[in-house]
Every structure is written in structure tokens, then in C-alpha cells.
Short mmCIF file of C-alpha atoms in Angstrom, two decimals:
data_model
loop_
_atom_site.label_atom_id
_atom_site.label_comp_id
_atom_site.label_asym_id
_atom_site.label_seq_id
_atom_site.Cartn_x
_atom_site.Cartn_y
_atom_site.Cartn_z
CA MET J 1 151.73 120.45 147.17
CA LEU J 2 148.74 117.80 146.67
CA THR J 3 148.16 115.00 149.39
CA ARG J 4 148.04 111.46 148.31
CA ARG J 5 144.72 110.06 149.23
CA VAL J 6 143.77 106.26 151.31
CA ILE J 7 140.30 105.42 149.96
CA PRO J 8 139.27 102.10 151.65
CA CYS J 9 136.90 100.28 149.99
CA LEU J 10 133.70 98.33 150.59
CA ASP J 11 132.44 95.07 148.28
CA VAL J 12 128.77 95.93 148.63
CA MET J 13 125.42 93.54 147.51
CA ASP J 14 122.38 94.13 147.92
CA GLY J 15 122.84 97.28 149.64
CA ARG J 16 124.62 96.03 152.47
CA VAL J 17 128.36 95.26 152.78
CA VAL J 18 129.69 92.17 152.24
CA LYS J 19 132.16 91.29 154.58
CA GLY J 20 132.26 90.31 158.02
CA THR J 21 131.50 92.77 160.87
CA ALA J 22 133.85 94.40 162.08
CA PHE J 23 132.77 97.88 163.26
CA VAL J 24 131.81 96.37 166.04
CA GLN J 25 131.13 99.86 167.32
CA LEU J 26 128.37 100.49 164.25
CA ARG J 27 124.80 99.32 164.84
CA ASP J 28 124.62 98.07 161.52
CA ALA J 29 127.83 97.03 160.74
CA GLY J 30 126.19 95.48 157.69
CA ASP J 31 125.84 98.85 156.20
CA PRO J 32 127.48 100.96 153.11
CA VAL J 33 126.18 104.34 154.59
CA GLU J 34 127.05 103.38 158.43
CA GLN J 35 130.41 102.25 157.65
CA ALA J 36 130.93 104.81 154.61
CA THR J 37 129.85 107.17 157.31
CA ALA J 38 132.10 105.78 160.37
CA TYR J 39 135.90 105.88 157.42
CA ASP J 40 134.98 109.83 156.61
CA ALA J 41 134.65 111.01 160.66
CA GLN J 42 138.20 108.72 160.48
CA GLY J 43 139.65 110.78 157.66
CA ALA J 44 138.89 109.12 154.64
CA ASP J 45 139.79 110.80 150.88
CA GLU J 46 137.36 109.13 149.55
CA ILE J 47 135.50 106.45 149.37
CA CYS J 48 135.12 103.46 147.06
CA PHE J 49 131.45 101.57 146.24
CA LEU J 50 132.68 98.23 143.87
CA ALA J 51 128.99 96.40 144.07
CA ILE J 52 128.95 93.21 143.69
CA SER J 53 125.56 91.04 142.99
CA ALA J 54 124.98 88.59 140.30
CA SER J 55 121.51 90.42 138.68
CA PRO J 56 121.00 94.22 137.51
CA GLU J 57 118.44 94.08 140.34
CA GLY J 58 120.68 93.81 142.98
CA ARG J 59 123.25 96.19 141.26
CA SER J 60 120.63 98.61 140.78
CA THR J 61 120.27 99.64 144.84
CA ILE J 62 124.07 100.41 145.07
CA VAL J 63 122.28 103.55 143.37
CA ASP J 64 120.25 103.59 146.84
CA VAL J 65 123.39 103.83 148.83
CA VAL J 66 125.56 106.00 147.38
CA ALA J 67 122.46 108.50 147.34
CA ARG J 68 121.42 108.35 151.46
CA THR J 69 125.19 108.46 151.36
CA ALA J 70 125.40 111.40 149.54
CA ASP J 71 123.47 112.66 151.91
CA ARG J 72 125.75 112.82 155.72
CA VAL J 73 129.02 111.70 153.58
CA PHE J 74 131.06 114.98 152.48
CA VAL J 75 134.22 113.87 150.41
CA PRO J 76 134.27 112.68 146.99
CA LEU J 77 132.44 109.16 146.49
CA THR J 78 133.79 106.41 143.37
CA VAL J 79 131.26 104.01 143.11
CA GLY J 80 131.94 101.25 140.20
CA GLY J 81 130.30 97.16 139.13
CA GLY J 82 128.99 96.23 136.74
CA VAL J 83 128.38 100.06 134.82
CA ARG J 84 126.96 98.95 131.11
CA SER J 85 126.38 102.51 129.34
CA VAL J 86 126.48 106.08 130.08
CA ASP J 87 122.77 106.24 131.37
CA ASP J 88 124.28 104.11 134.55
CA VAL J 89 126.62 105.98 134.85
CA GLU J 90 124.01 108.77 134.54
CA ARG J 91 122.51 107.53 137.72
CA LEU J 92 125.68 107.14 140.08
CA LEU J 93 126.03 110.10 139.16
CA LEU J 94 122.48 111.78 140.01
CA ALA J 95 122.98 109.62 143.15
CA GLY J 96 125.31 111.67 144.51
CA ALA J 97 128.80 109.51 143.29
CA ASP J 98 131.27 111.56 142.07
CA LYS J 99 133.44 109.85 139.99
CA VAL J 100 132.03 106.49 137.91
CA SER J 101 134.65 103.51 137.89
CA ILE J 102 134.06 101.20 134.09
CA ASN J 103 135.37 98.27 134.21
CA THR J 104 134.30 95.40 131.16
CA ALA J 105 132.45 97.51 129.85
CA ALA J 106 134.96 99.29 128.69
CA ILE J 107 137.15 96.24 127.70
CA ARG J 108 133.54 95.48 125.54
CA ASP J 109 132.89 99.55 123.75
CA PRO J 110 136.08 100.99 124.41
CA LEU J 111 134.18 103.90 122.88
CA LEU J 112 132.06 104.23 125.87
CA VAL J 113 135.01 106.19 128.15
CA ARG J 114 134.93 108.55 126.11
CA ARG J 115 131.21 109.02 125.30
CA ALA J 116 131.16 108.69 129.15
CA ALA J 117 133.60 111.43 129.52
CA GLU J 118 132.14 113.88 126.63
CA ARG J 119 129.27 114.07 128.64
CA PHE J 120 130.03 113.79 132.35
CA GLY J 121 133.69 115.00 132.45
CA ASN J 122 137.59 113.30 132.85
CA GLN J 123 136.75 113.94 136.35
CA ALA J 124 133.99 111.96 136.58
CA ILE J 125 135.27 108.42 134.86
CA VAL J 126 137.55 106.00 136.60
CA VAL J 127 138.69 103.07 134.47
CA ALA J 128 139.42 100.00 136.35
CA VAL J 129 142.34 97.73 134.93
CA ASP J 130 142.13 94.14 136.70
CA ALA J 131 146.37 93.05 135.78
CA LYS J 132 147.73 89.90 136.20
CA ARG J 133 151.45 89.40 134.97
CA ARG J 134 152.35 87.22 132.24
CA PRO J 135 155.32 85.08 131.98
CA ALA J 136 158.69 87.35 131.32
CA ASP J 137 160.60 84.39 129.49
CA GLY J 138 163.67 86.07 130.82
CA GLY J 139 162.16 89.79 129.17
CA PRO J 140 160.67 92.28 131.00
CA PRO J 141 158.10 92.61 132.98
CA ARG J 142 154.32 91.74 131.31
CA TRP J 143 150.28 91.84 132.58
CA GLU J 144 147.24 90.78 130.85
CA VAL J 145 144.01 92.54 131.06
CA TYR J 146 141.16 90.23 132.69
CA SER J 147 137.71 90.58 132.90
CA HIS J 148 134.30 89.66 134.90
CA GLY J 149 135.83 90.19 138.15
CA GLY J 150 139.03 89.15 136.97
CA ARG J 151 138.22 85.89 135.77
CA THR J 152 138.59 86.31 132.15
CA PRO J 153 141.59 86.98 130.87
CA GLU J 154 141.00 89.87 127.42
CA GLY J 155 144.45 89.44 125.51
CA LEU J 156 145.26 93.36 126.33
CA ASP J 157 148.83 94.13 127.05
CA VAL J 158 148.33 96.27 130.72
CA LEU J 159 149.94 98.70 129.36
CA ALA J 160 148.34 99.74 126.22
CA TRP J 161 145.00 99.20 127.25
CA CYS J 162 145.73 102.39 130.38
CA ALA J 163 147.23 104.54 128.14
CA ARG J 164 144.37 104.24 125.27
CA VAL J 165 141.56 104.67 128.16
CA ALA J 166 143.61 107.68 129.63
CA GLU J 167 143.47 108.75 125.48
CA LEU J 168 139.53 108.29 125.47
CA GLY J 169 138.71 109.75 127.94
CA ALA J 170 139.79 108.04 131.55
CA GLY J 171 140.59 110.86 134.25
CA GLU J 172 141.91 108.49 136.42
CA LEU J 173 142.59 104.41 136.52
CA LEU J 174 141.94 101.72 139.20
CA LEU J 175 144.30 99.36 139.06
CA THR J 176 143.80 96.39 140.63
CA SER J 177 146.94 93.25 140.96
CA MET J 178 144.37 89.68 141.21
CA ASP J 179 148.04 88.53 141.55
CA GLN J 180 148.15 89.43 144.73
CA ASP J 181 144.73 90.64 145.32
CA GLY J 182 143.59 88.66 149.18
CA SER J 183 147.12 87.74 149.26
CA LYS J 184 147.86 90.61 151.81
CA GLN J 185 151.16 91.05 150.52
CA GLY J 186 151.69 93.89 149.23
CA TYR J 187 150.70 95.73 146.23
CA ASP J 188 152.55 94.64 142.46
CA LEU J 189 154.72 97.39 142.93
CA ALA J 190 156.31 96.88 139.68
CA LEU J 191 153.03 97.06 138.13
CA VAL J 192 151.85 100.35 140.02
CA ARG J 193 154.87 101.68 138.37
CA ALA J 194 154.95 100.71 135.34
CA VAL J 195 151.43 102.40 134.63
CA VAL J 196 151.72 105.14 136.41
CA ASP J 197 155.32 106.06 133.89
CA ALA J 198 153.07 104.87 131.69
CA VAL J 199 150.33 107.66 131.85
CA THR J 200 149.58 111.27 133.05
CA VAL J 201 146.51 111.22 135.14
CA PRO J 202 146.40 109.88 138.62
CA VAL J 203 146.77 105.78 139.34
CA ILE J 204 144.69 104.05 142.51
CA ALA J 205 146.74 101.41 143.83
CA SER J 206 144.64 98.45 144.44
CA GLY J 207 145.08 94.33 145.52
CA GLY J 208 147.08 93.39 148.22
CA VAL J 209 147.63 95.41 151.15
CA GLY J 210 148.07 93.80 154.90
CA THR J 211 150.36 96.00 156.37
CA LEU J 212 149.94 99.93 156.77
CA ASP J 213 154.10 100.04 155.05
CA HIS J 214 152.27 98.07 151.65
CA LEU J 215 149.92 102.01 151.43
CA ALA J 216 153.00 103.39 151.97
CA ASP J 217 155.42 101.07 149.33
CA GLY J 218 152.57 101.80 146.93
CA LEU J 219 152.82 105.78 146.88
CA ALA J 220 157.02 105.85 147.82
CA VAL J 221 157.90 103.19 145.51
CA GLY J 222 155.00 102.70 143.50
CA GLY J 223 154.23 106.18 142.59
CA ALA J 224 150.28 105.78 143.26
CA ASP J 225 148.32 109.34 143.56
CA ALA J 226 146.00 107.24 146.12
CA VAL J 227 145.86 104.13 147.73
CA LEU J 228 142.50 101.70 147.92
CA ALA J 229 142.35 99.31 150.76
CA ALA J 230 139.26 97.22 151.87
CA SER J 231 139.64 94.36 154.43
CA ILE J 232 142.91 95.81 156.93
CA PHE J 233 140.46 99.09 156.97
CA HIS J 234 137.19 96.78 157.09
CA TYR J 235 138.32 94.06 159.93
CA GLY J 236 139.58 97.46 162.20
CA HIS J 237 143.61 96.09 161.93
CA HIS J 238 144.01 99.92 160.98
CA THR J 239 141.87 103.12 161.34
CA ILE J 240 141.96 105.58 158.33
CA GLY J 241 144.02 108.23 160.81
CA GLU J 242 146.06 105.03 161.54
CA ALA J 243 147.73 104.75 158.15
CA LYS J 244 148.13 108.22 157.12
CA ALA J 245 150.33 108.62 160.63
CA HIS J 246 152.31 105.98 159.24
CA LEU J 247 152.42 107.48 155.56
CA ALA J 248 153.51 110.54 157.57
CA ALA J 249 156.17 109.44 159.72
CA ARG J 250 157.73 107.63 156.07
CA GLY J 251 157.90 111.34 154.12
CA LEU J 252 154.92 110.98 152.54
CA PRO J 253 152.41 114.40 152.34
CA VAL J 254 148.68 112.71 153.57
CA ARG J 255 145.94 115.58 154.48
CA PRO J 256 145.88 114.99 158.38
CA MET K 1 116.86 131.41 149.16
CA ILE K 2 120.04 130.56 147.59
CA ALA K 3 119.15 129.17 144.17
CA ILE K 4 121.25 126.45 142.84
CA VAL K 5 121.60 126.98 140.24
CA ASP K 6 121.33 123.79 137.50
CA VAL K 7 123.56 124.86 134.11
CA CYS K 8 124.02 121.63 133.41
CA SER K 9 122.83 117.94 134.29
CA GLY K 10 125.89 116.76 137.40
CA ASN K 11 125.93 116.47 140.93
CA LEU K 12 123.92 119.06 142.61
CA ARG K 13 122.25 117.11 145.05
CA SER K 14 125.96 116.81 146.70
CA VAL K 15 125.89 120.74 146.43
CA GLU K 16 122.28 119.87 148.10
CA LYS K 17 123.32 118.83 150.65
CA ALA K 18 126.18 120.66 151.43
CA VAL K 19 124.65 123.83 152.45
CA ALA K 20 121.89 121.87 154.00
CA ALA K 21 124.27 120.23 156.30
CA ALA K 22 125.96 124.14 156.32
CA GLY K 23 122.48 125.92 157.40
CA GLY K 24 121.38 126.57 154.37
CA ALA K 25 118.43 127.40 152.68
CA ALA K 26 118.61 126.27 149.05
CA THR K 27 116.51 124.49 146.50
CA VAL K 28 118.54 123.46 142.94
CA THR K 29 116.90 124.88 140.22
CA ARG K 30 117.27 125.74 136.36
CA ASP K 31 114.15 128.65 136.64
CA GLY K 32 115.55 131.83 135.30
CA ASP K 33 113.28 133.49 137.14
CA VAL K 34 113.54 132.42 140.23
CA VAL K 35 117.44 132.54 139.89
CA ARG K 36 116.45 136.84 139.51
CA LYS K 37 115.08 136.49 142.51
CA ALA K 38 117.24 134.22 145.19
CA ASP K 39 118.94 135.85 147.71
CA LYS K 40 122.14 134.53 146.99
CA VAL K 41 122.86 132.15 143.78
CA ILE K 42 125.81 129.16 144.84
CA VAL K 43 126.51 127.93 140.57
CA PRO K 44 128.44 124.90 140.12
CA GLY K 45 129.91 123.60 138.07
CA GLN K 46 131.63 119.93 136.40
CA GLY K 47 132.70 118.35 133.47
CA ALA K 48 133.31 120.79 129.98
CA PHE K 49 133.88 124.81 130.53
CA GLY K 50 131.62 124.35 126.10
CA ALA K 51 129.06 122.08 127.29
CA PHE K 52 128.76 124.61 130.82
CA THR K 53 128.81 127.54 128.24
CA ARG K 54 125.71 125.57 126.16
CA GLY K 55 124.69 124.56 129.29
CA LEU K 56 123.74 128.31 130.58
CA ALA K 57 122.34 129.33 126.99
CA GLU K 58 120.36 126.44 126.23
CA ARG K 59 118.24 126.81 129.64
CA ASP K 60 117.88 130.87 129.45
CA LEU K 61 120.38 131.41 132.53
CA GLU K 62 122.93 133.22 131.18
CA ALA K 63 120.90 136.69 130.95
CA PRO K 64 119.38 135.66 134.72
CA LEU K 65 122.63 134.95 136.31
CA ARG K 66 124.39 138.70 134.77
CA GLU K 67 121.47 139.93 136.31
CA ALA K 68 121.63 138.50 139.77
CA ILE K 69 124.85 139.58 139.86
CA ALA K 70 124.45 143.27 138.53
CA ARG K 71 122.39 143.53 141.27
CA GLY K 72 124.85 142.50 144.80
CA THR K 73 123.29 139.23 144.81
CA PRO K 74 125.46 136.90 146.39
CA TYR K 75 127.33 134.96 143.99
CA LEU K 76 129.39 131.46 144.91
CA GLY K 77 131.04 130.31 141.94
CA ILE K 78 132.45 125.25 142.21
CA CYS K 79 134.74 124.81 139.60
CA LEU K 80 133.41 125.62 136.22
CA GLY K 81 131.35 128.65 138.46
CA LEU K 82 134.69 129.80 138.95
CA GLN K 83 135.85 129.24 135.39
CA VAL K 84 133.06 130.92 133.37
CA LEU K 85 133.37 134.50 135.25
CA PHE K 86 136.15 134.46 133.02
CA ASP K 87 137.09 135.95 129.10
CA GLU K 88 137.75 132.81 128.07
CA SER K 89 139.07 129.28 128.58
CA GLU K 90 141.05 127.48 125.56
CA GLU K 91 138.96 124.20 126.69
CA GLN K 92 138.26 122.40 123.05
CA GLY K 93 139.05 126.39 122.18
CA PRO K 94 139.09 129.17 122.46
CA GLN K 95 136.02 129.11 123.97
CA ARG K 96 134.19 132.53 125.52
CA GLY K 97 133.39 132.75 128.50
CA LEU K 98 130.72 135.83 130.41
CA GLY K 99 133.43 138.02 130.67
CA LEU K 100 132.40 139.03 134.63
CA VAL K 101 136.24 139.15 136.24
CA ALA K 102 139.67 139.38 133.39
CA GLY K 103 141.46 136.98 132.48
CA ARG K 104 141.56 133.48 131.29
CA VAL K 105 141.86 129.84 131.83
CA VAL K 106 144.48 127.07 130.60
CA ARG K 107 144.80 123.29 131.42
CA PHE K 108 148.39 123.06 133.73
CA ARG K 109 151.03 121.65 131.76
CA PRO K 110 153.49 120.24 134.57
CA ALA K 111 157.01 119.67 133.21
CA ASP K 112 157.57 117.15 136.36
CA HIS K 113 155.26 113.55 134.54
CA ALA K 114 155.06 112.72 138.61
CA LEU K 115 152.26 115.99 138.86
CA LYS K 116 149.29 114.28 137.12
CA VAL K 117 146.45 116.02 135.21
CA PRO K 118 143.16 116.58 136.08
CA HIS K 119 144.62 117.13 139.01
CA MET K 120 142.62 115.62 141.52
CA GLY K 121 142.92 114.91 144.97
CA TRP K 122 143.35 117.83 148.69
CA ASN K 123 145.53 120.33 148.47
CA GLN K 124 146.90 123.37 150.77
CA VAL K 125 145.10 126.50 150.24
CA ARG K 126 147.63 129.71 150.88
CA ARG K 127 145.38 132.61 151.90
CA VAL K 128 146.68 136.01 150.39
CA ALA K 129 143.72 138.28 151.58
CA ALA K 130 140.81 138.72 153.26
CA ASP K 131 138.09 137.92 152.49
CA PRO K 132 134.37 138.05 154.09
CA VAL K 133 133.36 134.16 153.20
CA GLY K 134 137.60 132.86 152.94
CA ASP K 135 137.69 133.30 155.79
CA ALA K 136 136.41 130.26 156.72
CA VAL K 137 139.42 128.58 156.05
CA ALA K 138 142.32 128.73 157.12
CA ASP K 139 146.25 129.37 155.57
CA GLY K 140 147.58 125.93 154.99
CA ALA K 141 144.14 124.39 155.17
CA HIS K 142 143.31 120.94 152.74
CA LEU K 143 140.22 121.84 150.11
CA TYR K 144 139.18 118.59 147.18
CA PHE K 145 140.39 120.03 143.69
CA VAL K 146 139.74 117.91 140.30
CA HIS K 147 140.36 120.02 137.14
CA SER K 148 142.58 120.24 134.81
CA TYR K 149 142.17 123.62 133.78
CA HIS K 150 142.59 126.68 135.94
CA VAL K 151 142.47 130.51 136.34
CA VAL K 152 144.76 133.24 135.28
CA PRO K 153 142.90 136.54 136.63
CA ALA K 154 144.21 139.49 134.87
CA ASP K 155 144.21 140.99 137.70
CA PRO K 156 146.29 139.62 140.38
CA ALA K 157 143.78 141.26 142.43
CA VAL K 158 141.36 139.90 142.43
CA THR K 159 143.34 136.12 143.89
CA VAL K 160 142.14 135.44 147.43
CA MET K 161 143.57 131.58 147.54
CA THR K 162 146.32 130.08 145.57
CA SER K 163 146.87 126.63 145.44
CA GLU K 164 150.15 125.02 143.66
CA HIS K 165 150.23 121.83 141.21
CA GLY K 166 153.77 122.76 138.86
CA VAL K 167 152.12 125.67 138.88
CA VAL K 168 150.87 128.69 141.47
CA PHE K 169 147.38 129.84 140.97
CA ALA K 170 144.16 131.03 141.89
CA ALA K 171 141.49 128.79 143.88
CA ALA K 172 139.58 131.23 145.38
CA ILE K 173 138.75 134.87 143.67
CA ARG K 174 136.53 137.31 144.64
CA ARG K 175 135.20 140.61 142.57
CA ASP K 176 132.61 142.97 144.66
CA ASN K 177 129.23 140.27 145.17
CA VAL K 178 130.77 138.00 143.59
CA PHE K 179 132.70 134.82 145.45
CA ALA K 180 134.30 131.50 143.82
CA VAL K 181 136.44 128.75 144.02
CA GLN K 182 138.09 126.45 141.78
CA PHE K 183 137.85 123.17 145.12
CA HIS K 184 135.14 121.08 145.71
CA PRO K 185 133.07 123.09 149.32
CA GLU K 186 130.34 120.39 149.16
CA LYS K 187 133.49 117.33 149.28
CA SER K 188 135.70 119.26 151.27
CA GLN K 189 134.33 117.80 155.13
CA ARG K 190 134.11 120.41 157.19
CA THR K 191 136.59 122.60 155.80
CA GLY K 192 134.27 123.16 153.03
CA LEU K 193 130.22 123.06 155.73
CA ALA K 194 132.89 125.72 156.97
CA LEU K 195 133.08 128.13 153.85
CA LEU K 196 128.99 127.05 152.53
CA GLU K 197 128.15 128.07 155.96
CA ALA K 198 130.37 131.95 155.50
CA PHE K 199 128.58 132.46 152.35
CA VAL K 200 125.36 131.62 153.97
CA ARG K 201 125.73 133.57 156.69
CA THR K 202 127.00 136.90 154.76
#
């Protein structure tokens, strides 16, 4: 049986991990390669890098980070942040990324998803969707797509957008709730469930994890294929191994 | 020297690094003569079947590969490097493969909506036959898969491992000197490296 995936995410700016110094056991806690290696050793099913930088020069340093990580980490790597073109996708794949995540650029030019998928295969193209809840007005819940790291409303319905990018060739969706992100209150489970039911491609739930039960809920209640989290692992609250043991105890299939 | 054949642009660096970590000396090449002379050949592949077979043709790699396989050079196919061995794929097709193993490549069509396509992630394999390379992977081990199509060998006796995603499918096959897997050993951590090590050694 296909297991559910646990994916730690590292925010990388100018070649350094942005958040804190939780990995006290590492010589260089700010080095994304060292942190990725530690997650790999803990049993991470994949590792996600998100490049967050104001400048294209700053973002380009992620290519070097990916290359150095791929030299020693033999689990899949997903990389996103500032990906604007087929050339950007290619640079990251050649450096050793397995999947490249596109967000704002897909909203500006949805056919970029198709061009990238035709060139590199659906399996290599992830579309990241940042979703924010809209007032329901008594009806069923609705969510709107946001761009630019969750700052700009795009007037797109999340479910329709997810279905469209899957149709265009996205092999996977990385779904982040902007309402829950950073809250430590758990995923927006209604959002995860609605998207999972709307598409046939795998969905990674993201945004809001504060406890191991939140991870389990994202899979068991939301129906996600994978769960992504940053701070719960980053600050050493829990190891990936603890997370997997918890998921297994809740009856979810995980890779030991 | 092991030749890692560069058929299409993609993630060959990971395969190269994983083979090195498994103790093998490998070179990534698109030179047919290097393929002909190699001690062993690895053909990784990701993406679309048609683009892959076009890549083989455009880079004049089909004949060298056929020659190497016919001469008995140990071959390891990964993902599309498995699928391309078969007669044909229904991906954007039907499209013709190399026809070195009888059978077809078909899409996953799970009746259960909870089963997503692509089949992406870590799945367990079942060992169905002993194999000098495949024996490095234990029955029930988890390996990393990412694919929307799977092979259906005409002769079930070629199947070395199976996995399941709505259907039971062939995850590894053997025909003489040709061994090929649907999963990605280069992305399957220790288990994958053990398999590559076995290929390097045999």
C-alpha cells in the first residue's frame, strides 16, 4: 500500500535557513544542506526547500543548495520560490531537484504549467496554491487564491484553480492555508478535503501544524497524500521519527 | 566503467551521485561509443514515453543500447528505462518501445478516487522471484515511486517484484542481462543504495 508522506520544509534565504537555530546538534544550524541531511537521517520521505528572497540573485543561490544537497541526500527534493520560467525549472532539475513548485508564475501564465509538464513530465511539476477562506454567507465554504507569498488576492476560486492546473499538467498540488499558516492550530481540514475531492493528483497539506495530531488529521480527516510542516520539526519539538510513530499509532500507513 | 545514458534532460545527477555512493565508477554520457564499450549500462528516465524514445533516436543511442544489451552488458533500467524495453506504451499513443521484453505499458486507472495518479511516494514491494540484483531488496521494503503508467509483461515469469496501487503491477523485471525497476533506487535512501550496490557488484 502506498504510504502517506511526511515532508519537512526549509525556508532558505541567500543560501541560509531562515528560521532559528533549533538544530543544536549541528555544527552549522543555518546550513540547509546539513539540515536536509539530518531530516533524511530521521526518515523524512521527501524534503522541501522554499527559496524566499527579494532579489533574483538571492534566489539563484538555491540552485547551489540543491546541488550540494543532492550530493548526499537520497530522497526526493522539491524546490520552490520565485520559479518563473521553463528555464528556471530546468536549472533546478539539473541541479538535482526532483520536483519544482510553481506558484505566482502559474497564476500570471497558466500555460507555463503545461509547457513545463510537457518538457519534464507531470511528475516534476508541483503547483503551490495559497488559499484564504472567503465569507461563506451561509453557503458552503469558499477559498480564494492568493499570490506573492499570500499578500495579493487573485479573485480565483481555489477549487476551480486546482482543477485547472491539474488539467494543465501539474503532477501534485502543494496546498497552503493562509488562515492557518503560522497559527499552530492545525490544517484547514475542510479546505484540504475539498481540494482532495476535486482533483485526481496527489495533494500535500500545508500551513498550521502545531502538534503531531494535526499531521494525522491532515491525512486521516483531510485525506491528503502528504503532510508538510516546518516549525514543528525545525525547532526540535518533534523528530520525523516521532511524527511517523504517531501516524502509525493512528492507523495511517507510513514508511518506517 | 558504468555508463549512465543521458537520453533526455532530467535528473541524472542524482543517479550519478547515488551510484558513486554505492561504490560504482560511473559517467553520464550521450555518446554511443561510450555506451557500446561500457562494462555496465544504466538507463534512467523520467517524463513522457514519446519524448524518451525520440531522445533515443535523436541522440543515436538506440543502436548502441541494443548492441550493448545483445552483447550481454548488464543493464539497469529505471522508470522509463524499464518502460522503454516493452513493445508499446499507451501514453499519448500507442507509441512503440524497443520490444526487448514482450508486453505493454498502460495507465493506472484506479476505481477508488482515494488512489491518486501519478502513483507518487513510498510503496512496498513484494518479491516474487530470486534475482542477483533484486535480492538486495527485502520483501516488504519501501521504495520511492513516481509514475502514471506501469508495465504489463506478456510473460509473468520476467517479474521479479510487484507493488500495488489499485492493481498489482510489475515493479521490477529480469530478462537475461537486463534488470529494470519502476521505482527510483536513487531516491529510495538506504534500500535504493543497496540495490545499486548489488548492481555495481554483479
